């Protein structure tokens, strides 16, 4: 088969598209003939050696792949060859054939495309966990979404609306702000003048929950815009800058700073994660949510697709097609 290989940690340009041996499942594993592969911001961090996890090189990046089961290992009885599935992985997804633990593979309803299934795994899964378990978002509250046009940002907008919140999205260009509004945001704002705009949009009260996958200067603006008993969710640092918090703000405003590490959630609370997946899949089936597929590229162009995401050029989900 062909796969994208990271030979050693370094620039995205080091990724190599090459032939490698076909995988064969061991006990508790299965092989998926991939039809769609999701590209995520953390994939780029992983390749550069900047992510929390550092698999031994060489390896194939990629945390989500959807397709058809082609081979089963010993002890796997919940699937059969030909089943439509999506897999959640630590890495290994950028390949024509994907080896996955069977307990991290999920059956797809006929109504769900392979592309949508990939989108719902990491990006939508992260946003769902952030808003539901970590942010405890309630109907009628005001949700601030930074990085609103990215895959996790658009997911947070749609999930926030599904949970009954008023959503204020922030994005860097007018085009991205328009997409946020089309996706359901009640208000879409630029980063310039954001502090004053948030005061105006909330009547000086502040926001109840802030979803921040950006970091940098936007984090400080969000911290100063929190309402009493608000929850500021630390999701990531797409800006490349890990901010510092003046903790007197938390004291004076009585808001909570809440970390969101979706990988730890899926590993440590698999039953709750499975319940979250069921809710997302049900919302999709009912038409409540629908991922935005921004770009489709052949697997061979994985490096270019990943670089575009790291440069914050994507608006929604990027999919590789084997």
mmCIF file of C-alpha atoms in Angstrom, residues 87-285:
data_model
loop_
_atom_site.group_PDB
_atom_site.id
_atom_site.type_symbol
_atom_site.label_atom_id
_atom_site.label_comp_id
_atom_site.label_asym_id
_atom_site.label_seq_id
_atom_site.Cartn_x
_atom_site.Cartn_y
_atom_site.Cartn_z
ATOM 1 C CA UNK A 87 -11.559 4.747 13.418
ATOM 2 C CA UNK A 88 -10.083 7.010 16.067
ATOM 3 C CA UNK A 89 -6.286 6.616 16.170
ATOM 4 C CA UNK A 90 -3.221 7.937 17.937
ATOM 5 C CA UNK A 91 -1.503 8.010 14.529
ATOM 6 C CA UNK A 92 -1.337 5.873 11.385
ATOM 7 C CA UNK A 93 -4.312 7.269 9.487
ATOM 8 C CA UNK A 94 -2.547 8.723 6.425
ATOM 9 C CA UNK A 95 -2.543 5.410 4.556
ATOM 10 C CA UNK A 96 -4.537 3.431 2.023
ATOM 11 C CA UNK A 97 -4.988 0.639 4.579
ATOM 12 C CA UNK A 98 -5.333 1.540 8.257
ATOM 13 C CA UNK A 99 -4.639 -0.724 11.217
ATOM 14 C CA UNK A 100 -6.884 0.104 14.184
ATOM 15 C CA UNK A 101 -7.806 -1.330 17.592
ATOM 16 C CA UNK A 102 -11.339 -2.681 17.246
ATOM 17 C CA UNK A 103 -12.422 -0.942 20.454
ATOM 18 C CA UNK A 104 -11.675 2.435 18.815
ATOM 19 C CA UNK A 105 -13.690 1.714 15.668
ATOM 20 C CA UNK A 106 -17.310 2.821 15.257
ATOM 21 C CA UNK A 107 -19.964 1.574 12.853
ATOM 22 C CA UNK A 108 -21.378 4.173 10.470
ATOM 23 C CA UNK A 109 -25.059 4.638 9.714
ATOM 24 C CA UNK A 110 -25.910 4.517 6.019
ATOM 25 C CA UNK A 111 -26.888 8.199 6.192
ATOM 26 C CA UNK A 112 -23.369 9.336 7.138
ATOM 27 C CA UNK A 113 -20.647 9.869 4.546
ATOM 28 C CA UNK A 114 -17.066 8.785 5.189
ATOM 29 C CA UNK A 115 -16.003 12.432 5.056
ATOM 30 C CA UNK A 116 -18.531 13.562 7.668
ATOM 31 C CA UNK A 117 -17.534 10.642 9.876
ATOM 32 C CA UNK A 118 -13.915 11.807 9.886
ATOM 33 C CA UNK A 119 -14.988 15.358 10.739
ATOM 34 C CA UNK A 120 -17.078 14.181 13.695
ATOM 35 C CA UNK A 121 -14.197 12.284 15.292
ATOM 36 C CA UNK A 122 -11.488 14.721 16.421
ATOM 37 C CA UNK A 123 -12.697 18.240 15.650
ATOM 38 C CA UNK A 124 -16.349 17.820 16.557
ATOM 39 C CA UNK A 125 -15.493 15.384 19.332
ATOM 40 C CA UNK A 126 -13.165 17.940 20.906
ATOM 41 C CA UNK A 127 -15.701 20.758 20.716
ATOM 42 C CA UNK A 128 -18.510 18.568 22.043
ATOM 43 C CA UNK A 129 -16.459 17.433 25.042
ATOM 44 C CA UNK A 130 -15.273 20.982 25.667
ATOM 45 C CA UNK A 131 -18.746 22.497 25.750
ATOM 46 C CA UNK A 132 -20.649 19.639 27.371
ATOM 47 C CA UNK A 133 -18.369 18.093 29.992
ATOM 48 C CA UNK A 134 -15.762 20.798 30.591
ATOM 49 C CA UNK A 135 -17.731 23.988 29.953
ATOM 50 C CA UNK A 136 -21.088 22.744 31.272
ATOM 51 C CA UNK A 137 -22.741 25.021 28.708
ATOM 52 C CA UNK A 138 -26.394 25.725 29.500
ATOM 53 C CA UNK A 139 -29.272 26.784 27.285
ATOM 54 C CA UNK A 140 -29.599 30.578 27.249
ATOM 55 C CA UNK A 141 -25.924 31.230 28.051
ATOM 56 C CA UNK A 142 -23.587 33.237 25.837
ATOM 57 C CA UNK A 143 -20.766 31.297 24.176
ATOM 58 C CA UNK A 144 -17.684 32.981 22.714
ATOM 59 C CA UNK A 145 -15.884 30.953 20.018
ATOM 60 C CA UNK A 146 -12.390 32.081 19.024
ATOM 61 C CA UNK A 147 -10.964 30.666 15.803
ATOM 62 C CA UNK A 148 -14.550 30.395 14.629
ATOM 63 C CA UNK A 149 -13.829 29.343 11.029
ATOM 64 C CA UNK A 150 -11.540 26.422 11.845
ATOM 65 C CA UNK A 151 -12.829 22.879 12.064
ATOM 66 C CA UNK A 152 -13.145 22.920 15.872
ATOM 67 C CA UNK A 153 -14.510 26.476 15.804
ATOM 68 C CA UNK A 154 -17.306 25.703 13.351
ATOM 69 C CA UNK A 155 -18.083 22.587 15.377
ATOM 70 C CA UNK A 156 -18.299 24.678 18.559
ATOM 71 C CA UNK A 157 -20.679 27.105 16.846
ATOM 72 C CA UNK A 158 -23.013 24.341 15.681
ATOM 73 C CA UNK A 159 -22.876 22.380 18.942
ATOM 74 C CA UNK A 160 -23.356 25.561 20.971
ATOM 75 C CA UNK A 161 -26.510 26.326 19.002
ATOM 76 C CA UNK A 162 -27.716 22.724 19.409
ATOM 77 C CA UNK A 163 -27.271 23.174 23.176
ATOM 78 C CA UNK A 164 -29.316 26.387 23.154
ATOM 79 C CA UNK A 165 -26.600 29.031 23.547
ATOM 80 C CA UNK A 166 -26.251 32.470 22.001
ATOM 81 C CA UNK A 167 -23.020 32.238 20.001
ATOM 82 C CA UNK A 168 -20.516 34.999 19.336
ATOM 83 C CA UNK A 169 -17.860 33.814 16.873
ATOM 84 C CA UNK A 170 -14.541 35.491 16.117
ATOM 85 C CA UNK A 171 -12.622 35.051 12.860
ATOM 86 C CA UNK A 172 -9.834 36.897 11.102
ATOM 87 C CA UNK A 173 -11.429 37.841 7.759
ATOM 88 C CA UNK A 174 -14.821 38.936 6.462
ATOM 89 C CA UNK A 175 -15.043 35.701 4.441
ATOM 90 C CA UNK A 176 -14.485 33.600 7.551
ATOM 91 C CA UNK A 177 -16.932 35.699 9.573
ATOM 92 C CA UNK A 178 -19.583 35.140 6.891
ATOM 93 C CA UNK A 179 -19.047 31.390 7.113
ATOM 94 C CA UNK A 180 -19.462 31.574 10.899
ATOM 95 C CA UNK A 181 -22.803 33.353 10.473
ATOM 96 C CA UNK A 182 -23.902 30.848 7.833
ATOM 97 C CA UNK A 183 -23.013 28.063 10.273
ATOM 98 C CA UNK A 184 -25.313 29.503 12.932
ATOM 99 C CA UNK A 185 -23.349 32.141 14.862
ATOM 100 C CA UNK A 186 -25.626 34.905 16.128
ATOM 101 C CA UNK A 187 -22.763 37.398 15.840
ATOM 102 C CA UNK A 188 -19.416 37.198 14.008
ATOM 103 C CA UNK A 189 -16.636 39.629 14.917
ATOM 104 C CA UNK A 190 -13.042 40.369 13.846
ATOM 105 C CA UNK A 191 -10.139 40.249 16.291
ATOM 106 C CA UNK A 192 -9.520 43.976 15.865
ATOM 107 C CA UNK A 193 -11.403 45.900 18.525
ATOM 108 C CA UNK A 194 -12.674 42.645 20.025
ATOM 109 C CA UNK A 195 -12.608 43.747 23.665
ATOM 110 C CA UNK A 196 -14.926 46.706 23.035
ATOM 111 C CA UNK A 197 -17.137 44.678 20.693
ATOM 112 C CA UNK A 198 -17.674 41.983 23.326
ATOM 113 C CA UNK A 199 -18.674 44.592 25.884
ATOM 114 C CA UNK A 200 -21.187 45.955 23.400
ATOM 115 C CA UNK A 201 -22.567 42.553 22.377
ATOM 116 C CA UNK A 202 -23.028 41.375 25.972
ATOM 117 C CA UNK A 203 -24.216 44.677 27.429
ATOM 118 C CA UNK A 204 -21.123 44.755 29.622
ATOM 119 C CA UNK A 205 -22.061 41.468 31.331
ATOM 120 C CA UNK A 206 -19.469 39.287 29.595
ATOM 121 C CA UNK A 207 -19.610 35.761 28.185
ATOM 122 C CA UNK A 208 -20.536 32.641 30.126
ATOM 123 C CA UNK A 209 -18.294 30.219 28.240
ATOM 124 C CA UNK A 210 -15.283 31.046 26.039
ATOM 125 C CA UNK A 211 -13.931 28.388 23.660
ATOM 126 C CA UNK A 212 -10.286 29.179 22.858
ATOM 127 C CA UNK A 213 -8.267 27.015 20.445
ATOM 128 C CA UNK A 214 -6.143 30.054 19.478
ATOM 129 C CA UNK A 215 -4.216 31.316 22.512
ATOM 130 C CA UNK A 216 -1.961 34.341 22.154
ATOM 131 C CA UNK A 217 -3.412 37.815 22.581
ATOM 132 C CA UNK A 218 -6.963 36.590 21.969
ATOM 133 C CA UNK A 219 -6.793 34.628 25.228
ATOM 134 C CA UNK A 220 -6.241 37.782 27.283
ATOM 135 C CA UNK A 221 -9.177 39.484 25.575
ATOM 136 C CA UNK A 222 -11.357 36.463 26.377
ATOM 137 C CA UNK A 223 -10.185 36.464 30.007
ATOM 138 C CA UNK A 224 -11.188 40.107 30.367
ATOM 139 C CA UNK A 225 -14.562 39.391 28.745
ATOM 140 C CA UNK A 226 -15.679 36.646 31.134
ATOM 141 C CA UNK A 227 -18.916 36.934 33.059
ATOM 142 C CA UNK A 228 -19.135 36.058 36.739
ATOM 143 C CA UNK A 229 -19.043 32.260 37.148
ATOM 144 C CA UNK A 230 -17.905 31.962 33.513
ATOM 145 C CA UNK A 231 -15.745 29.130 32.156
ATOM 146 C CA UNK A 232 -12.747 29.909 29.956
ATOM 147 C CA UNK A 233 -11.863 26.747 28.006
ATOM 148 C CA UNK A 234 -8.214 26.236 27.030
ATOM 149 C CA UNK A 235 -8.444 24.087 23.895
ATOM 150 C CA UNK A 236 -5.225 24.814 21.982
ATOM 151 C CA UNK A 237 -2.711 27.335 20.723
ATOM 152 C CA UNK A 238 -3.180 27.708 16.968
ATOM 153 C CA UNK A 239 -1.554 31.153 17.144
ATOM 154 C CA UNK A 240 1.695 29.491 18.179
ATOM 155 C CA UNK A 241 1.813 31.477 21.415
ATOM 156 C CA UNK A 242 1.010 29.925 24.794
ATOM 157 C CA UNK A 243 -0.441 32.822 26.821
ATOM 158 C CA UNK A 244 -0.092 33.635 30.498
ATOM 159 C CA UNK A 245 -3.030 34.485 32.746
ATOM 160 C CA UNK A 246 -3.054 37.385 35.178
ATOM 161 C CA UNK A 247 -4.749 35.374 37.901
ATOM 162 C CA UNK A 248 -6.163 38.477 39.573
ATOM 163 C CA UNK A 249 -8.668 38.496 36.679
ATOM 164 C CA UNK A 250 -9.975 35.110 37.814
ATOM 165 C CA UNK A 251 -10.261 36.406 41.370
ATOM 166 C CA UNK A 252 -12.007 39.663 40.513
ATOM 167 C CA UNK A 253 -14.350 38.181 37.913
ATOM 168 C CA UNK A 254 -14.834 34.828 39.653
ATOM 169 C CA UNK A 255 -14.460 32.797 36.480
ATOM 170 C CA UNK A 256 -12.905 29.350 36.047
ATOM 171 C CA UNK A 257 -10.014 28.413 33.766
ATOM 172 C CA UNK A 258 -10.718 24.923 32.396
ATOM 173 C CA UNK A 259 -8.295 22.746 30.443
ATOM 174 C CA UNK A 260 -9.615 20.636 27.573
ATOM 175 C CA UNK A 261 -7.463 17.628 26.599
ATOM 176 C CA UNK A 262 -9.694 15.511 24.395
ATOM 177 C CA UNK A 263 -7.096 12.737 24.017
ATOM 178 C CA UNK A 264 -7.009 12.200 27.775
ATOM 179 C CA UNK A 265 -10.818 12.148 27.831
ATOM 180 C CA UNK A 266 -11.110 9.437 25.163
ATOM 181 C CA UNK A 267 -8.455 7.308 26.902
ATOM 182 C CA UNK A 268 -9.703 7.669 30.470
ATOM 183 C CA UNK A 269 -13.473 7.918 30.048
ATOM 184 C CA UNK A 270 -14.318 5.627 27.096
ATOM 185 C CA UNK A 271 -17.934 5.078 28.141
ATOM 186 C CA UNK A 272 -18.671 8.796 28.319
ATOM 187 C CA UNK A 273 -16.825 9.316 25.035
ATOM 188 C CA UNK A 274 -18.973 6.618 23.416
ATOM 189 C CA UNK A 275 -22.097 8.372 24.739
ATOM 190 C CA UNK A 276 -20.866 11.649 23.250
ATOM 191 C CA UNK A 277 -20.356 9.919 19.902
ATOM 192 C CA UNK A 278 -23.890 8.568 19.995
ATOM 193 C CA UNK A 279 -25.235 12.061 20.603
ATOM 194 C CA UNK A 280 -23.198 13.554 17.754
ATOM 195 C CA UNK A 281 -24.263 10.777 15.382
ATOM 196 C CA UNK A 282 -27.927 11.283 16.379
ATOM 197 C CA UNK A 283 -27.685 15.041 15.793
ATOM 198 C CA UNK A 284 -26.171 14.333 12.372
ATOM 199 C CA UNK A 285 -28.933 11.859 11.490
#
